Structure formats: C-alpha cells, structure tokens
Coordinates of C-alpha atoms in Angstrom, one line a residue:
Chain E
M1 CA 101.6 49.9 -184.5
K2 CA 102.4 47.7 -181.8
T3 CA 100.0 48.9 -179.0
I4 CA 97.1 47.7 -179.3
K5 CA 93.5 48.8 -177.5
I6 CA 91.0 45.8 -176.3
A7 CA 88.0 46.2 -174.7
L8 CA 86.3 42.7 -173.2
I9 CA 83.2 42.3 -172.4
Q10 CA 81.4 41.6 -169.6
M11 CA 77.3 41.3 -170.3
C12 CA 75.0 40.0 -168.8
V13 CA 73.4 37.3 -170.4
K14 CA 69.9 36.9 -170.3
E15 CA 67.3 33.9 -171.3
D16 CA 65.4 36.8 -174.1
K17 CA 68.1 36.0 -177.3
T18 CA 67.2 39.5 -178.9
A19 CA 67.6 40.6 -175.9
N20 CA 71.2 39.1 -175.4
L21 CA 72.4 40.1 -179.3
E22 CA 71.4 43.2 -179.5
K23 CA 73.2 44.3 -175.7
A24 CA 75.9 42.9 -177.8
E25 CA 75.6 45.5 -180.0
K26 CA 75.8 48.0 -177.9
M27 CA 78.6 47.0 -175.5
V28 CA 80.7 46.4 -179.3
A29 CA 80.0 50.8 -180.5
E30 CA 80.5 51.2 -176.9
A31 CA 83.9 49.4 -177.1
A32 CA 85.1 50.8 -180.6
R33 CA 84.0 54.2 -179.5
Q34 CA 86.5 54.6 -176.9
G35 CA 89.2 53.5 -179.8
A36 CA 88.9 49.4 -178.5
K37 CA 90.6 48.0 -182.1
I38 CA 89.8 43.9 -180.4
V39 CA 86.8 43.2 -179.1
V40 CA 86.4 39.9 -177.2
L41 CA 82.5 38.6 -176.8
P42 CA 81.7 35.8 -173.6
E43 CA 80.9 32.3 -173.4
M44 CA 77.4 31.8 -174.8
F45 CA 76.9 35.6 -174.6
T46 CA 73.7 34.3 -176.7
T47 CA 72.5 31.7 -174.0
P48 CA 71.8 30.7 -170.6
Y49 CA 74.6 28.7 -169.4
Q50 CA 72.6 25.5 -170.1
N51 CA 72.5 22.9 -171.2
D52 CA 68.5 22.6 -172.1
F53 CA 69.1 25.8 -173.5
F54 CA 71.7 25.1 -175.9
P55 CA 69.7 22.9 -179.0
L56 CA 67.0 25.9 -178.5
Y57 CA 69.2 28.2 -179.2
A58 CA 71.7 26.6 -181.4
E59 CA 71.8 28.1 -184.8
V60 CA 73.6 26.4 -188.3
C61 CA 76.6 28.9 -189.0
P62 CA 76.8 31.2 -191.3
G63 CA 73.4 32.7 -190.1
H64 CA 71.8 35.3 -188.0
T65 CA 74.5 35.5 -185.0
T66 CA 77.3 35.3 -187.7
D67 CA 76.1 37.9 -189.7
R68 CA 74.2 40.5 -186.8
M69 CA 78.7 39.7 -185.6
G70 CA 80.3 40.6 -189.1
Q71 CA 77.2 43.6 -189.5
W72 CA 79.3 44.4 -185.7
A73 CA 82.2 44.0 -186.9
K74 CA 82.3 45.7 -190.4
K75 CA 80.8 48.4 -188.4
N76 CA 82.4 49.6 -185.7
E77 CA 86.1 49.3 -187.9
V78 CA 87.0 46.1 -185.1
C79 CA 88.5 42.4 -184.6
L80 CA 86.1 40.6 -183.1
I81 CA 86.1 38.0 -181.0
G82 CA 83.3 37.0 -181.0
G83 CA 82.1 35.3 -178.0
S84 CA 81.3 31.9 -178.4
I85 CA 77.4 30.5 -179.5
P86 CA 75.3 26.6 -179.8
E87 CA 76.2 25.8 -183.5
K88 CA 74.4 23.6 -184.5
E89 CA 75.0 21.0 -187.5
N90 CA 74.7 17.9 -188.6
G91 CA 72.4 17.2 -185.7
K92 CA 75.1 17.8 -183.2
I93 CA 76.0 21.1 -181.2
F94 CA 78.8 22.9 -180.4
N95 CA 80.3 25.3 -178.5
T96 CA 81.9 28.3 -181.9
C97 CA 83.4 30.8 -180.8
F98 CA 83.3 32.8 -185.2
V99 CA 85.8 36.2 -185.7
F100 CA 85.5 39.0 -187.6
D101 CA 87.9 40.8 -188.8
Q102 CA 87.6 44.6 -188.9
T103 CA 86.1 44.9 -192.6
G104 CA 83.5 42.6 -191.1
Q105 CA 84.8 39.2 -192.4
M106 CA 84.8 35.5 -190.5
I107 CA 88.8 34.8 -190.6
G108 CA 88.1 32.6 -187.5
R109 CA 85.8 29.5 -185.8
H110 CA 87.3 27.8 -183.5
R111 CA 84.8 25.1 -182.0
K112 CA 85.2 24.4 -177.7
M113 CA 87.8 21.1 -178.1
H114 CA 87.4 20.7 -174.5
L115 CA 83.4 19.3 -173.1
F116 CA 83.9 21.3 -169.3
D117 CA 82.3 18.1 -168.4
I118 CA 83.0 18.5 -164.1
D119 CA 81.4 17.6 -161.4
V120 CA 83.1 18.5 -157.9
K121 CA 81.0 17.0 -154.4
G122 CA 79.0 19.5 -152.6
A123 CA 80.2 22.4 -154.6
I124 CA 79.3 21.9 -159.1
R125 CA 77.9 20.1 -161.9
F126 CA 78.4 20.3 -165.3
M127 CA 78.6 18.3 -168.4
E128 CA 78.6 19.6 -171.2
S129 CA 78.6 16.5 -173.1
E130 CA 75.2 15.9 -172.0
T131 CA 74.4 18.6 -175.3
L132 CA 77.6 19.7 -176.6
S133 CA 80.0 17.8 -179.3
P134 CA 84.1 18.7 -179.1
G135 CA 85.8 20.4 -181.9
G136 CA 89.4 19.0 -183.0
T137 CA 91.5 21.4 -184.1
V138 CA 93.7 24.5 -183.0
T139 CA 92.1 27.6 -183.5
V140 CA 94.9 30.6 -185.0
C141 CA 93.5 34.0 -186.7
D142 CA 95.7 36.2 -188.6
T143 CA 94.7 39.7 -187.6
P144 CA 96.0 43.9 -188.9
F145 CA 97.0 43.0 -185.3
G146 CA 99.4 40.3 -185.8
R147 CA 98.5 36.3 -185.3
I148 CA 96.1 35.5 -182.3
G149 CA 94.5 31.9 -180.5
V150 CA 91.9 31.8 -179.6
A151 CA 89.6 29.4 -177.7
I152 CA 87.3 29.0 -175.2
C153 CA 87.2 28.4 -171.3
F154 CA 88.4 25.2 -170.8
D155 CA 90.5 24.5 -173.1
M156 CA 92.3 27.2 -171.4
R157 CA 92.7 24.1 -168.6
F158 CA 94.7 22.3 -170.5
P159 CA 98.3 23.6 -171.1
E160 CA 99.3 21.6 -174.7
L161 CA 96.7 23.6 -176.4
M162 CA 98.4 26.6 -174.9
R163 CA 101.6 25.9 -176.3
L164 CA 100.1 24.9 -180.0
M165 CA 98.5 28.2 -180.7
V166 CA 101.7 29.7 -180.3
D167 CA 103.7 27.1 -181.1
A168 CA 101.6 28.5 -184.1
G169 CA 102.6 32.4 -183.8
A170 CA 99.9 33.3 -181.9
Q171 CA 101.4 36.2 -180.1
M172 CA 98.0 37.2 -178.0
I173 CA 94.8 34.4 -177.0
F174 CA 92.1 35.5 -176.6
I175 CA 90.2 33.0 -174.1
P176 CA 86.1 34.3 -173.9
A177 CA 85.0 32.2 -171.1
A178 CA 82.6 30.8 -167.9
F179 CA 84.4 29.8 -165.0
N180 CA 81.9 29.4 -162.0
M181 CA 82.1 30.5 -158.2
T182 CA 83.4 27.2 -157.3
T183 CA 86.5 26.7 -160.4
G184 CA 86.3 31.1 -160.3
P185 CA 87.5 31.3 -156.8
A186 CA 90.4 28.7 -156.9
H187 CA 91.6 28.8 -160.8
W188 CA 90.7 31.6 -162.7
H189 CA 93.6 34.4 -161.7
M190 CA 96.3 31.6 -161.4
T191 CA 95.1 30.2 -165.0
A192 CA 94.9 33.3 -167.1
R193 CA 97.8 35.0 -165.6
M194 CA 100.1 30.6 -166.0
R195 CA 99.0 30.8 -169.8
A196 CA 100.3 34.2 -170.2
V197 CA 103.6 33.4 -168.3
D198 CA 104.7 30.0 -169.7
N199 CA 103.1 31.3 -173.2
Q200 CA 104.8 34.9 -173.3
V201 CA 101.6 35.9 -174.8
F202 CA 98.8 38.6 -173.8
F203 CA 96.9 36.8 -172.6
G204 CA 93.1 37.5 -172.6
V205 CA 89.5 36.0 -170.9
A206 CA 86.4 37.4 -171.4
S207 CA 83.5 35.9 -168.6
P208 CA 79.5 37.0 -169.4
A209 CA 78.7 38.9 -165.8
R210 CA 78.3 37.4 -162.3
D211 CA 74.1 36.8 -162.6
K212 CA 73.4 35.5 -158.4
N213 CA 69.6 34.2 -160.3
A214 CA 70.8 32.4 -163.0
S215 CA 71.5 28.6 -163.2
Y216 CA 75.3 28.7 -163.4
V217 CA 76.4 31.7 -162.0
A218 CA 79.7 32.7 -163.7
F219 CA 82.5 34.1 -162.0
G220 CA 82.8 37.6 -163.9
H221 CA 86.1 38.9 -163.4
S222 CA 87.8 39.2 -167.7
M223 CA 90.6 40.4 -167.6
L224 CA 93.4 40.7 -170.1
C225 CA 97.3 39.5 -168.3
D226 CA 101.0 40.7 -170.2
P227 CA 103.4 38.2 -170.7
W228 CA 105.1 38.5 -167.4
G229 CA 101.4 37.4 -166.3
R230 CA 101.0 40.8 -164.6
I231 CA 97.4 41.6 -164.9
V232 CA 97.1 45.1 -167.7
A233 CA 92.6 45.6 -166.4
E234 CA 90.9 43.5 -165.2
A235 CA 86.9 43.3 -164.5
G236 CA 84.5 42.7 -161.4
A237 CA 81.2 40.5 -160.6
Q238 CA 78.9 43.3 -162.7
E239 CA 78.5 43.6 -166.7
C240 CA 81.7 46.0 -167.5
I241 CA 83.5 46.6 -170.5
V242 CA 87.8 46.0 -169.3
F243 CA 90.1 47.8 -171.7
A244 CA 93.6 47.3 -171.3
K245 CA 96.4 48.6 -173.4
A246 CA 98.5 45.6 -175.2
D247 CA 102.2 46.6 -176.5
L248 CA 103.4 44.0 -178.4
Q249 CA 107.2 44.9 -177.5
K250 CA 106.8 43.2 -174.7
V251 CA 106.6 40.0 -175.6
E252 CA 109.2 40.7 -178.2
D253 CA 111.5 41.5 -174.6
I254 CA 110.1 38.9 -172.9
R255 CA 110.5 36.0 -175.4
E256 CA 114.2 37.9 -175.2
Q257 CA 115.1 38.0 -172.0
L258 CA 113.0 34.9 -170.1
P259 CA 113.8 32.5 -173.6
L260 CA 110.9 30.6 -172.2
L261 CA 110.5 29.2 -175.3
K262 CA 113.8 28.7 -177.2
A263 CA 114.2 27.3 -173.3
R264 CA 112.2 24.0 -174.2
R265 CA 113.9 20.8 -175.0
K266 CA 112.6 19.5 -178.0
D267 CA 115.9 17.4 -178.2
V268 CA 113.7 15.3 -174.9
Y269 CA 110.0 15.8 -175.5
T270 CA 107.8 15.9 -179.0
L271 CA 104.2 18.2 -178.7
K272 CA 102.8 17.5 -181.7
H273 CA 98.8 17.7 -183.4
V274 CA 98.4 15.4 -184.5
R275 CA 94.2 16.3 -185.9
M276 CA 92.6 18.6 -187.9
D277 CA 89.0 18.8 -187.9
Chain Q
M1 CA 99.3 4.7 -145.9
K2 CA 97.7 8.0 -147.8
T3 CA 99.3 10.5 -145.3
I4 CA 102.1 11.6 -144.7
K5 CA 104.1 14.1 -143.2
I6 CA 106.3 16.1 -145.9
A7 CA 110.0 18.7 -144.4
L8 CA 111.4 21.4 -147.2
I9 CA 114.1 22.0 -146.0
Q10 CA 114.6 26.3 -146.2
M11 CA 118.8 25.9 -145.1
C12 CA 120.9 28.8 -144.9
V13 CA 123.8 27.4 -147.5
K14 CA 127.4 29.6 -147.3
E15 CA 130.4 29.2 -149.3
D16 CA 131.7 26.8 -146.7
K17 CA 130.9 22.9 -147.8
T18 CA 131.8 21.3 -144.4
A19 CA 129.2 23.6 -142.2
N20 CA 126.6 23.9 -145.2
L21 CA 126.5 19.3 -144.6
E22 CA 126.7 19.3 -141.1
K23 CA 123.9 21.8 -141.4
A24 CA 121.5 19.6 -143.7
E25 CA 122.7 17.0 -141.4
K26 CA 121.2 18.5 -138.4
M27 CA 117.9 19.8 -140.1
V28 CA 117.1 17.1 -141.9
A29 CA 117.2 14.9 -137.9
E30 CA 114.9 17.3 -136.5
A31 CA 112.7 16.8 -140.1
A32 CA 112.1 13.3 -139.7
R33 CA 112.4 13.4 -135.0
Q34 CA 109.7 15.9 -135.7
G35 CA 107.9 12.9 -138.3
A36 CA 108.5 13.3 -141.2
K37 CA 108.6 10.9 -144.5
I38 CA 109.5 12.5 -147.0
V39 CA 112.2 15.9 -146.4
V40 CA 113.1 17.9 -149.2
L41 CA 116.5 19.8 -149.9
P42 CA 116.8 23.1 -151.5
E43 CA 118.5 23.9 -155.1
M44 CA 122.6 23.7 -154.5
F45 CA 122.9 23.1 -150.7
T46 CA 126.5 22.2 -150.6
T47 CA 127.8 25.9 -153.0
P48 CA 127.1 29.5 -153.2
Y49 CA 124.5 29.7 -156.6
Q50 CA 127.4 31.0 -158.6
N51 CA 129.2 29.5 -161.7
D52 CA 132.6 29.9 -160.8
F53 CA 131.8 28.2 -157.1
F54 CA 130.3 25.2 -158.6
P55 CA 133.4 23.6 -161.1
L56 CA 134.8 24.2 -157.3
Y57 CA 132.7 22.1 -155.7
A58 CA 131.7 19.9 -158.5
E59 CA 131.6 15.7 -157.4
V60 CA 131.8 13.1 -159.2
C61 CA 129.1 10.5 -157.8
P62 CA 128.5 8.9 -156.2
G63 CA 130.9 9.9 -154.3
H64 CA 131.4 12.1 -150.6
T65 CA 128.4 14.2 -151.0
T66 CA 125.5 10.9 -151.8
D67 CA 127.5 9.2 -149.2
R68 CA 126.6 11.4 -146.4
M69 CA 122.6 11.8 -148.2
G70 CA 122.8 7.9 -148.1
Q71 CA 123.5 7.9 -144.3
W72 CA 121.4 10.4 -143.2
A73 CA 118.3 8.8 -145.0
K74 CA 119.6 5.7 -143.8
K75 CA 120.0 7.0 -140.6
N76 CA 116.6 8.9 -140.3
E77 CA 114.6 6.9 -141.9
V78 CA 113.4 9.3 -144.1
C79 CA 113.1 9.3 -148.0
L80 CA 115.6 13.0 -149.0
I81 CA 114.8 14.3 -152.2
G82 CA 118.3 16.0 -152.0
G83 CA 118.3 18.8 -152.8
S84 CA 120.6 18.8 -155.4
I85 CA 124.9 19.1 -156.0
P86 CA 127.1 20.0 -158.9
E87 CA 128.1 16.8 -159.9
K88 CA 130.8 15.9 -162.6
E89 CA 131.1 13.5 -165.3
N90 CA 133.8 13.2 -167.9
G91 CA 134.4 16.5 -167.8
K92 CA 130.7 18.2 -167.5
I93 CA 129.4 19.3 -164.6
F94 CA 125.5 18.9 -163.6
N95 CA 123.0 20.4 -161.5
T96 CA 122.3 16.8 -160.1
C97 CA 119.2 16.2 -157.6
F98 CA 119.9 12.0 -156.1
V99 CA 117.3 10.8 -154.3
F100 CA 117.4 7.8 -151.3
D101 CA 114.8 5.9 -150.0
Q102 CA 114.3 5.0 -146.4
T103 CA 117.2 2.7 -146.2
G104 CA 120.4 4.9 -147.9
Q105 CA 119.6 3.3 -151.1
M106 CA 120.3 5.7 -154.5
I107 CA 116.6 5.6 -156.0
G108 CA 117.0 8.6 -158.1
R109 CA 119.4 10.7 -159.9
H110 CA 117.9 13.5 -161.9
R111 CA 119.8 15.6 -164.0
K112 CA 118.6 19.7 -163.9
M113 CA 116.9 19.4 -167.8
H114 CA 117.0 23.3 -168.3
L115 CA 119.5 25.1 -168.5
F116 CA 118.5 28.3 -165.8
D117 CA 120.2 31.3 -168.9
I118 CA 118.3 34.6 -168.0
D119 CA 119.0 38.1 -169.1
V120 CA 116.3 40.1 -167.7
K121 CA 117.5 44.1 -168.2
G122 CA 118.3 46.2 -164.7
A123 CA 116.6 43.5 -162.7
I124 CA 119.1 39.9 -163.5
R125 CA 121.2 37.8 -165.6
F126 CA 121.7 34.3 -165.1
M127 CA 124.0 32.0 -167.8
E128 CA 124.0 28.4 -165.8
S129 CA 125.1 27.4 -169.6
E130 CA 128.4 28.7 -168.7
T131 CA 129.6 26.3 -166.8
L132 CA 126.5 23.6 -167.0
S133 CA 125.0 20.8 -169.1
P134 CA 122.2 19.7 -168.7
G135 CA 120.2 16.2 -168.4
G136 CA 117.9 15.1 -171.0
T137 CA 115.9 12.5 -168.5
V138 CA 112.0 12.3 -167.1
T139 CA 113.2 12.1 -163.5
V140 CA 110.4 9.5 -161.2
C141 CA 110.8 7.5 -158.4
D142 CA 109.0 4.7 -156.4
T143 CA 109.0 5.7 -153.1
P144 CA 106.9 3.2 -150.1
F145 CA 104.5 7.1 -150.9
G146 CA 104.2 6.0 -154.0
R147 CA 105.5 7.2 -156.7
I148 CA 107.5 11.1 -157.5
G149 CA 108.6 12.9 -160.3
V150 CA 111.9 14.5 -159.5
A151 CA 112.8 18.2 -161.3
I152 CA 114.7 21.7 -160.3
C153 CA 114.3 24.9 -160.6
F154 CA 114.3 26.6 -164.1
D155 CA 112.9 23.3 -165.3
M156 CA 108.9 23.6 -163.5
R157 CA 108.8 26.3 -165.9
F158 CA 108.2 23.8 -168.8
P159 CA 104.1 22.2 -168.9
E160 CA 106.2 19.3 -170.7
L161 CA 108.2 18.2 -168.5
M162 CA 105.5 18.3 -164.8
R163 CA 102.9 16.7 -167.3
L164 CA 105.4 14.0 -168.5
M165 CA 106.1 12.8 -164.6
V166 CA 102.5 12.5 -164.3
D167 CA 101.7 10.1 -167.1
A168 CA 104.9 8.4 -165.5
G169 CA 103.0 8.2 -162.5
A170 CA 103.6 10.8 -160.7
Q171 CA 101.3 11.9 -157.8
M172 CA 103.4 13.9 -156.0
I173 CA 106.0 17.0 -157.3
F174 CA 109.3 18.0 -155.9
I175 CA 111.4 20.5 -157.1
P176 CA 114.5 21.8 -155.2
A177 CA 115.0 25.4 -156.6
A178 CA 115.6 28.8 -156.3
F179 CA 114.0 32.1 -157.8
N180 CA 115.5 35.4 -157.2
M181 CA 113.7 38.5 -155.9
T182 CA 113.4 38.9 -159.5
T183 CA 111.7 35.7 -160.5
G184 CA 110.7 35.5 -156.6
P185 CA 108.5 37.8 -156.6
A186 CA 106.3 37.3 -160.2
H187 CA 106.3 34.2 -161.2
W188 CA 107.4 31.8 -157.9
H189 CA 103.4 31.1 -156.6
M190 CA 101.4 30.7 -159.9
T191 CA 103.8 28.5 -161.3
A192 CA 103.9 26.2 -158.2
R193 CA 100.2 26.4 -157.9
M194 CA 99.3 26.1 -161.6
R195 CA 101.7 23.0 -162.0
A196 CA 99.4 21.9 -159.0
V197 CA 96.5 22.5 -160.4
D198 CA 97.8 21.4 -164.4
N199 CA 98.5 17.9 -163.3
Q200 CA 96.9 17.5 -159.7
V201 CA 99.8 15.8 -157.8
F202 CA 100.9 17.1 -154.9
F203 CA 103.6 20.2 -155.9
G204 CA 106.2 20.7 -153.4
V205 CA 109.4 23.9 -153.6
A206 CA 112.0 24.1 -151.4
S207 CA 113.5 26.7 -151.5
P208 CA 117.9 28.0 -149.8
A209 CA 117.1 30.9 -147.2
R210 CA 117.5 34.2 -148.5
D211 CA 120.6 36.0 -147.7
K212 CA 121.1 39.2 -149.2
N213 CA 124.7 38.9 -148.5
A214 CA 124.7 36.5 -151.3
S215 CA 125.6 37.2 -154.9
Y216 CA 122.2 35.3 -156.0
V217 CA 119.4 35.7 -153.9
A218 CA 117.6 33.3 -153.1
F219 CA 113.8 33.9 -153.3
G220 CA 112.6 31.3 -150.0
H221 CA 109.5 30.9 -149.9
S222 CA 109.4 26.5 -149.7
M223 CA 105.9 25.5 -150.0
L224 CA 103.7 22.2 -150.5
C225 CA 101.0 22.7 -152.6
D226 CA 98.1 20.8 -153.6
P227 CA 96.1 18.8 -156.2
W228 CA 93.5 22.0 -155.2
G229 CA 96.2 24.9 -156.1
R230 CA 96.3 25.2 -152.4
I231 CA 98.8 25.8 -150.2
V232 CA 98.9 23.7 -148.3
A233 CA 102.4 25.4 -145.2
E234 CA 104.4 27.7 -147.0
A235 CA 108.1 29.6 -145.4
G236 CA 109.0 33.1 -145.1
A237 CA 112.5 34.3 -146.9
Q238 CA 114.1 32.7 -143.5
E239 CA 115.4 30.0 -143.0
C240 CA 113.6 26.9 -141.6
I241 CA 111.7 23.9 -142.3
V242 CA 108.1 23.8 -143.7
F243 CA 106.3 20.7 -142.2
A244 CA 103.0 20.1 -144.5
K245 CA 100.8 16.5 -145.2
A246 CA 100.0 15.9 -148.2
D247 CA 96.3 13.3 -148.0
L248 CA 97.1 10.7 -151.5
Q249 CA 93.1 10.4 -151.4
K250 CA 93.0 13.9 -152.6
V251 CA 94.8 13.5 -155.9
E252 CA 92.2 10.3 -156.8
D253 CA 89.2 12.4 -155.2
I254 CA 90.3 15.9 -157.5
R255 CA 90.9 13.6 -160.6
E256 CA 87.5 12.5 -160.1
Q257 CA 85.7 15.1 -160.0
L258 CA 87.7 17.1 -162.3
P259 CA 88.5 15.6 -164.8
L260 CA 91.7 17.0 -166.4
L261 CA 94.2 14.2 -167.0
K262 CA 91.4 12.0 -168.5
A263 CA 89.4 14.6 -170.3
R264 CA 93.0 15.3 -172.7
R265 CA 92.0 15.6 -176.5
K266 CA 94.6 12.7 -176.6
D267 CA 93.3 12.3 -180.4
V268 CA 94.8 16.3 -181.3
Y269 CA 98.2 16.7 -179.4
T270 CA 100.0 13.8 -178.6
L271 CA 102.8 14.8 -176.1
K272 CA 106.2 12.0 -175.6
H273 CA 109.3 11.7 -174.1
V274 CA 110.9 11.0 -177.6
R275 CA 114.4 10.8 -175.5
M276 CA 116.2 8.9 -172.9
D277 CA 120.1 9.9 -171.6

C-alpha cells in the first residue's frame, strides 16, 4: 500500500491537562474514523507552551500520558506520532515525542535536540534552555507504512538533522511544532517545503491551533508537503484536523527524476552522526 | 562600510559569443555607473546553455574572457562575480565562475561541483555530465566587502555546500544560476530564501533573462535575499539589472537574535570538507 492517509491534529491547547488529553483522545479517534492511518499530534499538547508550566506538567515516561497514547493508537489502529510532552528523567526535563504503532506499542522516542532559544528584538523572546535539556539522538521509526523520521519544532531549522534522518532511511518526516507569530509568517512554509524538496520526502508539520490569549501564540498552519515541495493540505489558524494523502511512489519517482540525494558529493563533504545518547 | 550596493546582471544570452561579451561589458559598466560595488553575471553568460555549445565555447583560463572580465572589474572598480563560462583544462570542460576584485585581480575560481543531471518526465531533461566535469572545491573569496561564498546553480540544491561556505566565513553567497521553466516556478524562490535563512547570509542568485526561443529556457527572477529570507529585490523574466542593498549589520544581528549557526549540535553531527581539488 503506497498511499497513506495522514491526519495532522491542530488542537487548541489549554491550561487544563485533563481537558487537553480528552481533546487529543477525541481528535485522534475522529481522525481514525475518517480513515487516517498515521496521526500526528502537535508539540507540547498537554501543556501551555511556557517555561513555568513545563516542570509542573512533566511526567516520568512510560507514565500516564504515554499509556493513554498507546491506548489511543491501539484502539483506533493508527500509527500515532504523539506530538510532544514535557518528560522528566533524573532531574532533567526533555521536550519529547513518543511514537506508537497501531498495536499500541511504543516504537520511537525523540527528545528535542535543538532547544528554542531566541531573542528577536521587539518581537519574540523564548529560552527553552531555562527549563529543558536537549536530546542527542537522530530518530527514525519503522512502521508498516515505511520508515518515518521524527523531530520537534526548532529541530527542523537544522538541515543536518533532516539529512541524517533521510540517510537513516526516512521516506516521511513528521515534526510536531509550534512556530510563533514572528517566525511563523516569516519561515514556516518555506522551511517545511524546502526540507521536503531537499530530502525528497513527505514532510508533515503539526502545530497547536492559534490561541491569541496564550502567553506563546502558535502560528497554526499544520500541513503536509510532498517531495516536490507542494503543499498537499494545510490548516489555517483554527482548531482542526488536516487530512492529506501521501503517495510514497512519489518519493521514488522524484528521487529518480531529480536525483538530489544521489548527486551529493560525498567525496567532497561528509555529514556524520557522531553521538548517540 | 556595512551597506553594499549589489547588481545582479540578468542578461539575455545569445549564440554570438562576441555579442554576449559586449553586452556583459556594457551591463557591468551600467551597474557600476549606478553605484554597484559587487556585480554578478549569470551562469554560462557567453554561450547558450546547451551541451553541444559548451565544447565549442570553452576556453583555457586565464584566457580571453577572463582577461576581459578582469578589465571590466578594474575599469569599473567593482568586485565582479563572473557568472560562469565553459572552461577547458586537460581535455576536460568545467562550468566555472571566476571572481575578480576591483583592481582586476582574479581572487577566486569555482568549478560547479554538482552537475545538473535531471530527467523529469514530460517536463525537462538535461545531462550536464555528457560534456562537463565537476569541480571539488568549496569556494570563498575575500573582498573589501567581506568574505563571499560562490557556487553555481545546481550547487545551491545542496545544503551541505552552502553550510561549508558559511563555516569558511561567508557572510554573502552569490550563485550564478539558470533554473528552467519546470524547476524555476517550483523551487527557485524557496531555495534562495531558505539558504539565506538557514545560513544567515545575504544570498544572491543571477540568472540569464528568459528567452522563449532558446533550447533551454531560463527562469529569470534574479534576486537578493536577506538573512531573514526576505527578498530585497527581484527581477521578472526580462533582461535587466537588479540593484539591491545588503546591510551586513543584519547578518550580525540575525545571527545573534536567532542563533541558528551557534545552536547547531556539533556534538551530535559533524559536516566536514574532506577533499580539495
């Protein structure tokens, strides 16, 4: 089966963790009801995107939220890219995405590798490193739908990491993410589209819905891009589920017709993964 | 002096080499007359972009065309990024950009490193490797306006090469290029803009003008992007000179505010230049 229906859950995240989990559960079920086989939740979907909330909402994993995500995946028979949650371990907190197959088994875990520390004068300041620690692993997961690369938000700013996922066999990359009202209009579309083109993959980004009353206002515009850089489907700012079909034959065709991956000059430059956590 | 006026010469290239050289000479002089300090010619500006022409128009360098380009740079007191020409050496032909400082001295040479071999069904087929050989050197040039990275057209498809120029100190990157009517509308703008954003540089692309009667129809749309990915100035399809100002303070500011270059996880991945020609 080469064509896969994908759902990107652009949910509105609030302060109430229980309500966030209930909403995510309902939206995953609705996505599955409409035929999605891969379902992607947004970054930090259990907690407001604020440094003062991350420690309060952090969980040891496996734990309550990962258990529930596993159940949602199993019950709905979907591959679930579980957005991200604040994860506690040995006194550190990570921004972590857990991935589950359609039997509910955890098949992947990505800890955000590039922390979002930004200070654009007069526009946006955010320092994830005030509360979070970074991961150090390139993450790909084997699913019945092919090998999937997973990273989180600011990670997609780094072409090196995207490349390493593709070198590890990814045909699709999914990024739970929350750009803001400065970086979103400036860079969101071009980054998602260009990573798809450069790496000749389907590239999906799932954002929280825009909430103008939030401390950190997410841009929204969850979308799936095909390997030619076309936007297959895209949300606006509001809460919704984006459905999009990915025809993996396109990955093969485009890699053949415009052989960017093959044409790399590996005799001139090398990109290497030098550390695993 | 942090703000530099740049001219991108979008000239219409014809079969007559002498006429092409005369036109380039006039357009460089006009660019200088209007205050440009860095002038960029397009890819293969002496010859139609066709494999059967490259061997016929190829020159040993230094030679006639490089001598003339040196004179143009000196006479007009500009830094000249000399587009590219087919260059002959030891029975091989390269697609080569020569760079001259404002005294007319040759300060750089880039041989296209990634040859353009593409076969998009029903749209465009071109195989540079039928006549050309690739270079293997990452090229940066020191100018009074800072360090400049230079590469050619298909080279810009490869994030690794762009990164290596920036690692070598480039604050501006110029790419003589000729996308076509398939790849141009699909990828030209996003590629130039994204390379600027990822690498936090000014990124200029100079194309031949569009000639619908040519065997290979260039897209045009020469443009300069700033390090935030904004298009500072852009041509349409027709012959023209694009003037744009680059304020290098922006490079420093954006590298500070959105510290993408610093935030790379060099402990996790390394990109290395492993060979020099």
